[in-house]
XYZ file of C-alpha atoms in Angstrom:
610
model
C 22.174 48.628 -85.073
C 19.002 50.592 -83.866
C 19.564 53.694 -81.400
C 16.599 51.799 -79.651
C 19.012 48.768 -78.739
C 21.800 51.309 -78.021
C 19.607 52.579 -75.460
C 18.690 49.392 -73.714
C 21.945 48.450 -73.227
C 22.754 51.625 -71.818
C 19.316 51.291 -69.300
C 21.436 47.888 -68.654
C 24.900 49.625 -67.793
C 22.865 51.985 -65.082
C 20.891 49.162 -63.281
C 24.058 47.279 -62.847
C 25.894 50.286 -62.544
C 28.688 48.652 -64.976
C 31.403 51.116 -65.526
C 33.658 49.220 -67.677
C 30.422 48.340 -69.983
C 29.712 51.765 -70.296
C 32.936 53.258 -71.139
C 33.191 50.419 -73.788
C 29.742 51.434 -75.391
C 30.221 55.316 -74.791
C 33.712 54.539 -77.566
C 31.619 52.279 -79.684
C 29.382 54.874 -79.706
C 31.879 57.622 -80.998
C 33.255 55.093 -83.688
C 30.495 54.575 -85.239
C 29.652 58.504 -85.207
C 26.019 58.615 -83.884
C 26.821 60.619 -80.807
C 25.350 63.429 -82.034
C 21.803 61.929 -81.506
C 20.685 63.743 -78.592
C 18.698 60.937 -76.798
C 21.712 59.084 -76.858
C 24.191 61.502 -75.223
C 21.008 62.297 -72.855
C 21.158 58.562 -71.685
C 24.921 58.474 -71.696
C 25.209 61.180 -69.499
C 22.600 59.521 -66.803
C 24.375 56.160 -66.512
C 27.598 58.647 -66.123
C 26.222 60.168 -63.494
C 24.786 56.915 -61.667
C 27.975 55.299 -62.196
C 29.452 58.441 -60.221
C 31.820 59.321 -63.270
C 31.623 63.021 -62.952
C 34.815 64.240 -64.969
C 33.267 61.885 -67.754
C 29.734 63.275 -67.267
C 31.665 66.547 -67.591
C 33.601 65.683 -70.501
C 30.784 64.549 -71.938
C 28.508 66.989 -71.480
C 30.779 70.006 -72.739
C 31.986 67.613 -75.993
C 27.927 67.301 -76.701
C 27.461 69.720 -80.195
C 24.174 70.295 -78.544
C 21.986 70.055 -75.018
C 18.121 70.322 -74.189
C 16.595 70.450 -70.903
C 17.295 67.393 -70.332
C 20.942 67.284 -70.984
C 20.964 70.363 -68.314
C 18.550 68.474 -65.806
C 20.558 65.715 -65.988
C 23.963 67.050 -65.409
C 22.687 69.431 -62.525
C 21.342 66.154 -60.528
C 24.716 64.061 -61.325
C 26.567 67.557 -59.854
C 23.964 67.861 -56.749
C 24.416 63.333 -56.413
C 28.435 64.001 -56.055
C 27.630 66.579 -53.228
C 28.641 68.977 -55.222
C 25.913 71.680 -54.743
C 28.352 74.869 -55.435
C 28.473 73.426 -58.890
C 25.425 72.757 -59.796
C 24.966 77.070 -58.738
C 27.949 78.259 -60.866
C 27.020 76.037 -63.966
C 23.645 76.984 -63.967
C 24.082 80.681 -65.540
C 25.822 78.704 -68.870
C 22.696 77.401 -69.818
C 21.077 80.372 -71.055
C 24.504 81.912 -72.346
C 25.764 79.170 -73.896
C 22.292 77.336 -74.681
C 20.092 79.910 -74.985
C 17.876 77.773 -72.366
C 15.083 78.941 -69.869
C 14.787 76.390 -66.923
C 12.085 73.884 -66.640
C 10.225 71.996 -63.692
C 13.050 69.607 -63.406
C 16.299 72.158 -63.457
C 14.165 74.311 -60.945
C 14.265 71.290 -58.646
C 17.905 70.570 -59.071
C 18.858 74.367 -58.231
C 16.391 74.056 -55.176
C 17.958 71.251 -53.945
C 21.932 72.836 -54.350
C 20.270 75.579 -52.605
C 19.008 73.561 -49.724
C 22.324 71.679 -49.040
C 24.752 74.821 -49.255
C 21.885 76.264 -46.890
C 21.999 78.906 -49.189
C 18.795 80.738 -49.083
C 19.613 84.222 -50.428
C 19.962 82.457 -53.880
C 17.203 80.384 -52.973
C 14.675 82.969 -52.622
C 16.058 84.209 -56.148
C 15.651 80.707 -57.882
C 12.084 80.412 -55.542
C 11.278 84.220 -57.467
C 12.008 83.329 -60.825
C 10.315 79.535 -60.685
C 6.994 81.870 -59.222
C 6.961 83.955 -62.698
C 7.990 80.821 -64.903
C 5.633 78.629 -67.150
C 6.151 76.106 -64.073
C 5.207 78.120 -61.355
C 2.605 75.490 -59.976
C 4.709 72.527 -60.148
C 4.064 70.447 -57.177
C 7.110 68.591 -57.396
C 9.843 72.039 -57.674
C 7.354 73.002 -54.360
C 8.641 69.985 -52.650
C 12.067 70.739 -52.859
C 11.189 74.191 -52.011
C 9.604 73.003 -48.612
C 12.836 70.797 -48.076
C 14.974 74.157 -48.896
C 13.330 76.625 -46.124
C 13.201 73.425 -43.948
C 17.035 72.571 -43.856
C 17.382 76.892 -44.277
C 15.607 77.195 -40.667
C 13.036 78.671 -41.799
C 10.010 76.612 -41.259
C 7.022 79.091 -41.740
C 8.470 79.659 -45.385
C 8.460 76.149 -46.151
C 5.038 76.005 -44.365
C 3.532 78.734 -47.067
C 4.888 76.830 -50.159
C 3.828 73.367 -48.551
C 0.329 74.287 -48.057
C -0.247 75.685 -51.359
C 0.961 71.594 -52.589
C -2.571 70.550 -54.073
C -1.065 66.764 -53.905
C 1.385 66.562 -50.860
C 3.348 63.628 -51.418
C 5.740 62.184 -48.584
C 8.572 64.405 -49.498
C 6.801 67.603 -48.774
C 5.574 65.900 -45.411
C 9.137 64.596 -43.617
C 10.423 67.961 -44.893
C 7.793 70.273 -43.695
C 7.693 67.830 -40.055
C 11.709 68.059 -40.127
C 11.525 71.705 -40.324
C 9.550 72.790 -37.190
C 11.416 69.715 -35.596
C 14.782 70.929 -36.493
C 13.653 74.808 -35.407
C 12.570 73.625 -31.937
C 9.205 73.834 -32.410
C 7.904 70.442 -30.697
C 4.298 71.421 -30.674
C 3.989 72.124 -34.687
C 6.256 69.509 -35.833
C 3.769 66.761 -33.837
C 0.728 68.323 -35.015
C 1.378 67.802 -38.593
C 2.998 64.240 -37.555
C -0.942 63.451 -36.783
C -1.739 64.939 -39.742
C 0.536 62.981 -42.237
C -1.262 60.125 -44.294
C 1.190 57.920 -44.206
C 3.049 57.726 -40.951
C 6.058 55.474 -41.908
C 9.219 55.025 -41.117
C 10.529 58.157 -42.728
C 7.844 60.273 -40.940
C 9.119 58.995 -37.852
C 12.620 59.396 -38.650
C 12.019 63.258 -39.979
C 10.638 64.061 -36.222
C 12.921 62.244 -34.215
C 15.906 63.345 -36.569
C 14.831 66.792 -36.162
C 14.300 66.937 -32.165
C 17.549 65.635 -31.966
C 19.072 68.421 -33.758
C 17.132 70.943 -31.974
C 18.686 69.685 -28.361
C 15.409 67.524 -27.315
C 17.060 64.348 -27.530
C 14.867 62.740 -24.331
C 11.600 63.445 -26.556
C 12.940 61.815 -29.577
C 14.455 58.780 -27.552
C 10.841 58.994 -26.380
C 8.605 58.485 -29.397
C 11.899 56.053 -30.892
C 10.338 53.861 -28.155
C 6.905 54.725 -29.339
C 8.049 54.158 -32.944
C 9.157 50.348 -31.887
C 6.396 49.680 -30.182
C 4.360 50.443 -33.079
C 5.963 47.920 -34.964
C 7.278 50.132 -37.744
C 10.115 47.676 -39.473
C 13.414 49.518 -39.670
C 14.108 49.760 -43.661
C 16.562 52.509 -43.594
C 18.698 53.052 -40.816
C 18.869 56.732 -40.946
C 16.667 56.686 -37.475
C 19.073 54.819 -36.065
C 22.368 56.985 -36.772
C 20.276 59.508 -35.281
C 19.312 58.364 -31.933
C 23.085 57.147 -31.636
C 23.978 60.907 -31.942
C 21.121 61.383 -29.127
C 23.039 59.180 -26.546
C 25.925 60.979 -27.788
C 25.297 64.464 -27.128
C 23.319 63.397 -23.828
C 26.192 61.216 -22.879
C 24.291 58.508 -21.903
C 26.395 55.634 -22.230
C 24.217 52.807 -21.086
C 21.036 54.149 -23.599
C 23.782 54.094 -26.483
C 24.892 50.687 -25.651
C 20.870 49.547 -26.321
C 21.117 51.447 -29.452
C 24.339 49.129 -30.057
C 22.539 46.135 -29.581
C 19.748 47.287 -31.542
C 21.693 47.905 -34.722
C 23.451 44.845 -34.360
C 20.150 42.930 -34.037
C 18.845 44.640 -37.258
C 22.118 43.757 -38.583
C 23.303 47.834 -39.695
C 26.354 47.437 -37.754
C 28.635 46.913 -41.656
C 26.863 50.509 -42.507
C 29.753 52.926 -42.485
C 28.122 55.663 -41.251
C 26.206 53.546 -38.611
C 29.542 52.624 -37.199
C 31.107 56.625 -37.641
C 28.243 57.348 -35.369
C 28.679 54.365 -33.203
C 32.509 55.527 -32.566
C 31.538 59.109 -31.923
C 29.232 58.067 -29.494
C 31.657 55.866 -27.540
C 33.932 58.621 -27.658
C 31.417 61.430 -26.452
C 30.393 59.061 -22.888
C 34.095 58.970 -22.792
C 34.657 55.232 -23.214
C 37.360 55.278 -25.878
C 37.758 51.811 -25.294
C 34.686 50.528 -26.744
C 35.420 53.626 -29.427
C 38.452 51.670 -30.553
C 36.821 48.127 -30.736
C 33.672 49.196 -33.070
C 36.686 51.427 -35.062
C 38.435 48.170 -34.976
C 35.771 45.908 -36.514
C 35.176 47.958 -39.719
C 35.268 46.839 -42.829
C 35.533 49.989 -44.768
C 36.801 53.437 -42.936
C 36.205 56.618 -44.410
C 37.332 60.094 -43.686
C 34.641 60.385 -40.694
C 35.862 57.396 -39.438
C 39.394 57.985 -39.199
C 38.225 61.489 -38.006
C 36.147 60.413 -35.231
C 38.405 58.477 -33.132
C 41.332 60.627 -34.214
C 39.180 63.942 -32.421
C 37.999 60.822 -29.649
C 41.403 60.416 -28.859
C 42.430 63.794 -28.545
C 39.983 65.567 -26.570
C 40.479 62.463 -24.396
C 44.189 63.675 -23.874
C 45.046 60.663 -26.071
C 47.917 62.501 -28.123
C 49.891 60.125 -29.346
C 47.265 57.599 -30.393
C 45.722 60.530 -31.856
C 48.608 61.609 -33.972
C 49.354 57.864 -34.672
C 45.784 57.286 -36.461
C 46.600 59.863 -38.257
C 49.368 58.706 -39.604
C 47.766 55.538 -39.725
C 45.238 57.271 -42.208
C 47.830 58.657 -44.279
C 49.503 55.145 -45.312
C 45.582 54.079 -46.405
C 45.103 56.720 -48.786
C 42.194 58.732 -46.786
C 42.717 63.177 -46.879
C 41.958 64.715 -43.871
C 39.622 67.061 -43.513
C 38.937 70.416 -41.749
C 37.768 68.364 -38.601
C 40.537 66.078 -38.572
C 43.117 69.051 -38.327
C 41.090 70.242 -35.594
C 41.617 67.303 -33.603
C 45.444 66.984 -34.449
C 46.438 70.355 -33.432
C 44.019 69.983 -30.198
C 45.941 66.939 -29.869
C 49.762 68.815 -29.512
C 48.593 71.317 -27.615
C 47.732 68.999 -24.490
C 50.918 67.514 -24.434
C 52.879 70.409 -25.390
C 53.893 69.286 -29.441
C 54.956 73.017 -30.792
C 56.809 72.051 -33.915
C 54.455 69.071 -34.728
C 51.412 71.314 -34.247
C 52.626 73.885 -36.246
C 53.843 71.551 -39.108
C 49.937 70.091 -39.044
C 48.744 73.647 -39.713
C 51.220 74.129 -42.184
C 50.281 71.174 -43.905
C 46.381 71.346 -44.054
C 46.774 74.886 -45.935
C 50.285 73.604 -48.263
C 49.111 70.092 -48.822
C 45.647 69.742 -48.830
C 44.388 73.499 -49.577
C 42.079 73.624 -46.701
C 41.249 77.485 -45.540
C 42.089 77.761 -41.667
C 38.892 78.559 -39.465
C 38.711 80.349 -36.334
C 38.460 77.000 -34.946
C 41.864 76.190 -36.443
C 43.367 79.409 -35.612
C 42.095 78.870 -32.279
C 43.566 75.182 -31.753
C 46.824 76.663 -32.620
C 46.237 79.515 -30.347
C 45.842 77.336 -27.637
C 48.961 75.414 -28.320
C 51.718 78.142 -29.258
C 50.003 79.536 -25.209
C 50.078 76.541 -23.524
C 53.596 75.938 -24.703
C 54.485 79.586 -23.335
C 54.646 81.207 -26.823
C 52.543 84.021 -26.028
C 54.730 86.491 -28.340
C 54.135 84.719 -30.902
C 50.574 83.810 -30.300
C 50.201 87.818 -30.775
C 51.575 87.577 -33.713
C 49.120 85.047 -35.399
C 46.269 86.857 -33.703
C 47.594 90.016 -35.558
C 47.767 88.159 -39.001
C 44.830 85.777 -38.771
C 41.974 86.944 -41.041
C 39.644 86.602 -38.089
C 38.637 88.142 -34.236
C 39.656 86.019 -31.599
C 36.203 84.987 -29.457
C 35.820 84.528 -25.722
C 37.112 81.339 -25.453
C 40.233 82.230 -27.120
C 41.100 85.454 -25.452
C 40.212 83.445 -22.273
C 42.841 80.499 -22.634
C 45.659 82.640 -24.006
C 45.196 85.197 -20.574
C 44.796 81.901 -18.956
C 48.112 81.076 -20.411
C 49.615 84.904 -18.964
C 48.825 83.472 -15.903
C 51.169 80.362 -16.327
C 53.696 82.172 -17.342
C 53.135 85.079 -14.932
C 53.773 87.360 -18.073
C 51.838 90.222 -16.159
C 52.656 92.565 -19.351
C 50.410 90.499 -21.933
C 47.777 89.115 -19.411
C 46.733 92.757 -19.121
C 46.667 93.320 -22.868
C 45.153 90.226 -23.206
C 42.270 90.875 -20.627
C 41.189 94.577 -21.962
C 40.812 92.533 -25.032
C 38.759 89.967 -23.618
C 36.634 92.119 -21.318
C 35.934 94.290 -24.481
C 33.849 91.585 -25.824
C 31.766 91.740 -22.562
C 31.745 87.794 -21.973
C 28.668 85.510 -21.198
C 30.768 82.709 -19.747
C 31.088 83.333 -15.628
C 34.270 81.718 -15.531
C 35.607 84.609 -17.473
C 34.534 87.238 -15.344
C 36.474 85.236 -12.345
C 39.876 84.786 -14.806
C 38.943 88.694 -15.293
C 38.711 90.187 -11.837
C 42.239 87.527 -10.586
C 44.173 89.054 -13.403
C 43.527 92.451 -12.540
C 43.944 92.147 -8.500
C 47.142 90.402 -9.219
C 48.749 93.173 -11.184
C 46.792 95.736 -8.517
C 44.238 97.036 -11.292
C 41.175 97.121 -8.204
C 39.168 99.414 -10.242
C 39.000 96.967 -13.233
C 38.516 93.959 -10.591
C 35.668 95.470 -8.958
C 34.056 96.007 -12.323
C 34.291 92.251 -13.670
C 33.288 91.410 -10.217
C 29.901 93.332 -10.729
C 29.231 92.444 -14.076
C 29.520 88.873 -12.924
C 26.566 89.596 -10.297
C 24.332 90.857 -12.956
C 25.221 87.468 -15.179
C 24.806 85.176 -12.048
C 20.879 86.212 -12.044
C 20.312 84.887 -15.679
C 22.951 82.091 -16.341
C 22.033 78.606 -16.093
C 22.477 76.850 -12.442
C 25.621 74.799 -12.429
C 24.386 70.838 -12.254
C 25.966 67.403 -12.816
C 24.411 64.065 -13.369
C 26.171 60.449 -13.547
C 24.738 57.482 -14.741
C 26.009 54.220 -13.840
C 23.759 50.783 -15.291
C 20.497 51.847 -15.646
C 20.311 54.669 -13.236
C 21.193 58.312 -13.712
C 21.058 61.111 -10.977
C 21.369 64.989 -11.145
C 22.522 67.116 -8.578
C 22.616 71.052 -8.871
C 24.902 73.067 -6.793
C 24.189 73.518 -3.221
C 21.503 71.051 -2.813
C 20.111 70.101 -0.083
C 17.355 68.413 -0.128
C 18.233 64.901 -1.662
C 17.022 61.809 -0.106
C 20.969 60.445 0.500
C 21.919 63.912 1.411
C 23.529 62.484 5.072
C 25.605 59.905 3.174
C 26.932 62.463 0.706
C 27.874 64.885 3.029
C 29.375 62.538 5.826
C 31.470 61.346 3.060
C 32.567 64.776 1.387
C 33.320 65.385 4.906
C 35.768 62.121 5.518
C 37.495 62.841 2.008
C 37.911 66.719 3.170
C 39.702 65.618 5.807
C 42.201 63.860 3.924
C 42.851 65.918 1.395
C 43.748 68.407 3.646
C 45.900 66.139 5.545
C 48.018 66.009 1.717
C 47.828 69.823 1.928
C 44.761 71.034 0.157
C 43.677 74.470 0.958
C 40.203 75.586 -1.033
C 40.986 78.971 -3.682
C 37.652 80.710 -2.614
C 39.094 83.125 -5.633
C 36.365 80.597 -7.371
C 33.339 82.401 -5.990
C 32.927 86.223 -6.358
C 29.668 86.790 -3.965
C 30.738 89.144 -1.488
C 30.894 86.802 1.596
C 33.063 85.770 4.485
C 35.740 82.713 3.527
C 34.378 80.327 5.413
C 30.444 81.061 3.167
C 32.840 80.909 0.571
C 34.253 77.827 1.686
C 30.862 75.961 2.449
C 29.921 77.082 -1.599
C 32.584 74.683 -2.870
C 31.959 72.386 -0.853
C 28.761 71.866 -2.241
C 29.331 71.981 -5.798
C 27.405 69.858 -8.357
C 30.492 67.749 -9.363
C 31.310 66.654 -5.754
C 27.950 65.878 -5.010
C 27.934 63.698 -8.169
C 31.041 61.969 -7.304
C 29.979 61.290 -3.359
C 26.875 59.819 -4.655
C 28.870 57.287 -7.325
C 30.788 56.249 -5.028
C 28.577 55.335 -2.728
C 26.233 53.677 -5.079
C 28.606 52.623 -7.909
C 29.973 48.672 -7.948
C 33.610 48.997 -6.269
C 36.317 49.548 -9.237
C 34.168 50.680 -12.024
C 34.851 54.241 -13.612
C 32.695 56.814 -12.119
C 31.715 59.410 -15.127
C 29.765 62.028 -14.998
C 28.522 65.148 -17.585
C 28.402 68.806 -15.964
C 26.478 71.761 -18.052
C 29.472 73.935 -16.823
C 33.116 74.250 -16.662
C 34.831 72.514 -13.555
C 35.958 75.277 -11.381
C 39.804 75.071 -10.598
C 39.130 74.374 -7.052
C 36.665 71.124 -7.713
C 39.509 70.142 -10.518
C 42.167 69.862 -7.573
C 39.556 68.530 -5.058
C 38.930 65.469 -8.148
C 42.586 65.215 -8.670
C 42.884 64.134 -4.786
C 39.591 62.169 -4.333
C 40.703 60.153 -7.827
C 44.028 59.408 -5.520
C 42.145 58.847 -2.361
C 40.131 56.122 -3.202
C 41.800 54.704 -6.101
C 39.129 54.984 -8.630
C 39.047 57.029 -12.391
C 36.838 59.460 -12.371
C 35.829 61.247 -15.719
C 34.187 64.588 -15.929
C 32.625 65.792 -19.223
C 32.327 69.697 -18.968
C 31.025 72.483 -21.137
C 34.618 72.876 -22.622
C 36.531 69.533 -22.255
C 37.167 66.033 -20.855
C 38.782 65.517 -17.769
C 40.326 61.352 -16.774
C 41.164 62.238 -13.059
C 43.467 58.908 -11.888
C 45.798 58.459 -9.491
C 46.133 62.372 -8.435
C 46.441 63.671 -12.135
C 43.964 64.745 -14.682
C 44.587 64.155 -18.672
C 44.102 67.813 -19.372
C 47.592 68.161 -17.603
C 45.790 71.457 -15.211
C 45.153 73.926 -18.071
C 41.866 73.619 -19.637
């Protein structure tokens, strides 16, 4: 039979990507012997790879008694399709020790892209070098990929040298080079070449909005989404869409997300698995775990990021035991955890005070599934092993751990100190943590308490005047709640809002009661050097109350009032939600820079230590 017909049949195997019809030719092949006709094994080795048989690409390609370009280009692009960039890297040296091989336009692009995706642009630049001196070096095509490399590398004025030395820009080049400045920030560049591109399709729009998303401008890409729909452009690929479900995620806007919902039901996305990952994040993130659960619920197919998303939406909900039940859960339908999902899981135990079970989890994701500890892990476990009142032993990991503890972790273990009233270690602890001179305000007020407790005044008066210099450049403390289609942000101390009566009269009314039950405000929460009762009037007026006065004087009667603060909830306004949660009988939920808080009924989820 003709290698011709040999090779239609294997064209056949890749359209209908037919593994068993492959693997039945690919030993056909070898019987009859005429595997060592390159064109063949070149084929072979593509419907492998589109198939998504890499160990018998692999096999394949080290059994073959020869290899061209091709062979090369080919196995590099199955490597990069598997997501397996680092490969594609460390193979690529073999081919000119083992083949004697220079690369061509095509292998340049594959090592591009690995480049791109490990963001590695050190051996970028390299492979960028030696495609410049190469027989190649004007390839339009390896010049795409190098404009999608110093795009996803953040370097945009890189990619914008290769991309305008393109003679024929195709689409590629254009979403890459639009991503880019997106991605970077840089609004103004990114929509000046948007007017500029030919062809302004879907994927234009999605590289822009995709891109302001990731740079934190989530109300302009929401913005020209709208503009995008308006236009009429049809909705192919739902990329866009994932996207602007992250958008209402990070922004927490709850009601926007919902629309997004609807919108990707209407289009009819919702069986897309990644669609629905996002979809459960998002729930999660506007802290309604409920409606988390239901889309988690509905899916047909759950991968790791599934399973991972409303395992961490369960935990940093104070959700423990759901959370370490979906785990399990996740276990018994053959889906590994990954780095994230260990982060969750040991977040999980250390809320609800799981020692044993959180260490077992760390012990496990390095024994069982080989996965290398962050800081992020070390820090989870941190957190537990000093919530639990471990702090001895949380020395001890900090001594062996192969990294430096950060703010945030020096902060919650002297946090911890204070617990415990282990006045020994909270002093170690803090000339550790003021040694990193922090940026967070907070810390500065944990600071200057420890050391007036344990009569250090010298040290206290310093924190307390480092913290004046920070308060001129942080960010203003603010909240804003949304409820139905209206949202509302109030920054500390204002004054001048139009229900600004209402607000107060009822802060007033609830102050009353909840000194009645025995509240007493901890001015310790404000470090300007003024009387108590200044002090006093400053908490009053904190963003977070404000917010809460206004929903509940504008929310329906019974509904969950929820609101997102750029900040972390002071421990006076934590106790001061605690009581009005009890007052009036309502949940109220407080995103904040670090955590999620469910105040009901007098208690918060984050059990006082956050």
């Amino acid at each position: 039979m003709p290698i011709l017909h040999y090779l239609h049949q294997l064209q056949n195997c890749a359209k209908h990507r037919s593994i068993i019809s492959t693997k039945q030719l690919h030993a056909h092949f070898i019987k009859l012997g005429v595997t060592q006709f390159l064109a063949l094994s070149n084929t072979l080795l593509n419907v492998y790879g589109k198939c998504s048989l890499l160990q018998d690409a692999l096999q394949l390609f080290d059994e073959m008694p020869q290899r061209d370009h091709v062979s090369w280009a080919t196995f590099l692009t199955t490597q990069n399709q598997a997501n397996l960039p680092d490969k594609t890297l460390s193979m690529f040296p073999a081919m000119f020790s083992l083949d004697r091989l220079l690369p061509d336009d095509f292998v340049f692009a594959s090592l591009v892209k690995a480049c791109g995706s490990l963001g590695a642009i050190k051996q970028g630049k390299q492979v960028h070098g030696n495609f410049l001196v190469s027989p190649y070096f004007d390839d339009d095509v390896v010049k795409s990929s190098l404009v999608d490399m110093y795009a996803k590398c953040g370097l945009p004025d890189d990619s914008r040298l290769v991309f305008d030395s393109i003679k024929l820009k195709n689409m590629a080049s254009w979403t890459a080079i639009i991503y880019g400045y997106a991605r970077k920030g840089r609004k103004e560049e990114a929509l000046e070449l948007f007017l500029r591109v030919p062809l302004k399709n879907l994927f234009a729009w999605t590289s822009l909005i995709s891109g302001l998303i990731q740079s934190g401008n989530g109300v302009d890409a929401f913005g020209l989404f709208v503009k995008m729909r308006r236009q009429g452009i049809s909705i192919i690929d739902p990329l866009v869409l994932s996207s602007i479900v992250g958008a209402s995620a990070n922004l927490a806007m709850l009601e926007l997300g919902k629309q997004v919902h609807g919108l990707v039901i209407q289009l009819g996305y919702e069986s897309c698995v990644f669609i629905s990952n996002a979809l459960v994040d998002m729930y999660a993130k506007c802290s309604d775990m409920s409606a988390a659960r239901d889309v988690f619920s509905r899916m047909s197919r759950r991968d790791v990021v599934s399973w991972t998303s409303i395992i961490v939406g369960a935990a940093q909900h104070g959700q423990a035991e759901e959370a370490l039940s979906l785990y399990d859960n996740m276990i018994l339908n053959g889906v590994e955890p990954n780095e994230v999902t260990f982060v969750g899981l040991i977040y999980a135990c250390s809320h609800v005070g799981l020692v044993n079970r959180g260490r077992e989890l760390f012990k496990s994701m390095v024994e069982d599934y080989g996965i290398h500890p962050s800081l992020q892990h070390y820090t989870c476990l941190l957190d537990l092993l000093g919530r639990s009142g471990h702090l001895e032993e949380a020395e001890s990991v900090i001594n062996l751990m192969p990294f430096k503890p950060d703010e945030p972790t020096w902060a919650a273990l002297l946090s911890a100190c204070k617990q415990y009233r282990n006045a020994k270690m909270a002093i170690k602890f803090a000339d550790h943590l003021f040694s990193l001179k922090p940026e967070e305000p907070s810390t500065y007020i944990l600071l200057s308490n420890t050391y007036a407790s344990s009569g250090l005044w010298e040290h206290a008066s310093k924190a307390r005047h480092l913290l004046e210099s920070l308060e001129v450049r942080k960010e203003p403390g603010y909240s804003y709640i949304y409820f139905g289609k209206e949202s509302q942000m109030f920054y500390a101390g204002e004054t001048s809002h139009p229900m600004k009566d209402e607000i107060f009269g009822l802060l007033n009314e609830l102050d009353v009661e909840m000194r009645r039950r025995g509240y007493a405000p901890d001015t310790s929460y404000i470090l300007h050097n003024t009387d108590h009762q200044e002090k006093e009037r400053q908490l009053f007026w904190h963003s977070e109350r404000l917010a809460v006065a206004y929903g509940l004087l504008k929310s329906v009667p019974g509904t969950v009032i929820r609101i997102v603060k750029n900040l972390r909830v002071c421990g006076d306004c934590h106790t001061v939600l605690k009581l009005i949660s009890d007052i009036v009988q309502r949940e109220i939920v407080v995103r904040d820079a670090k955590r999620y808080h469910h105040f009901s009924s007098g208690k918060c989820t984050c059990n006082d230590f956050w």
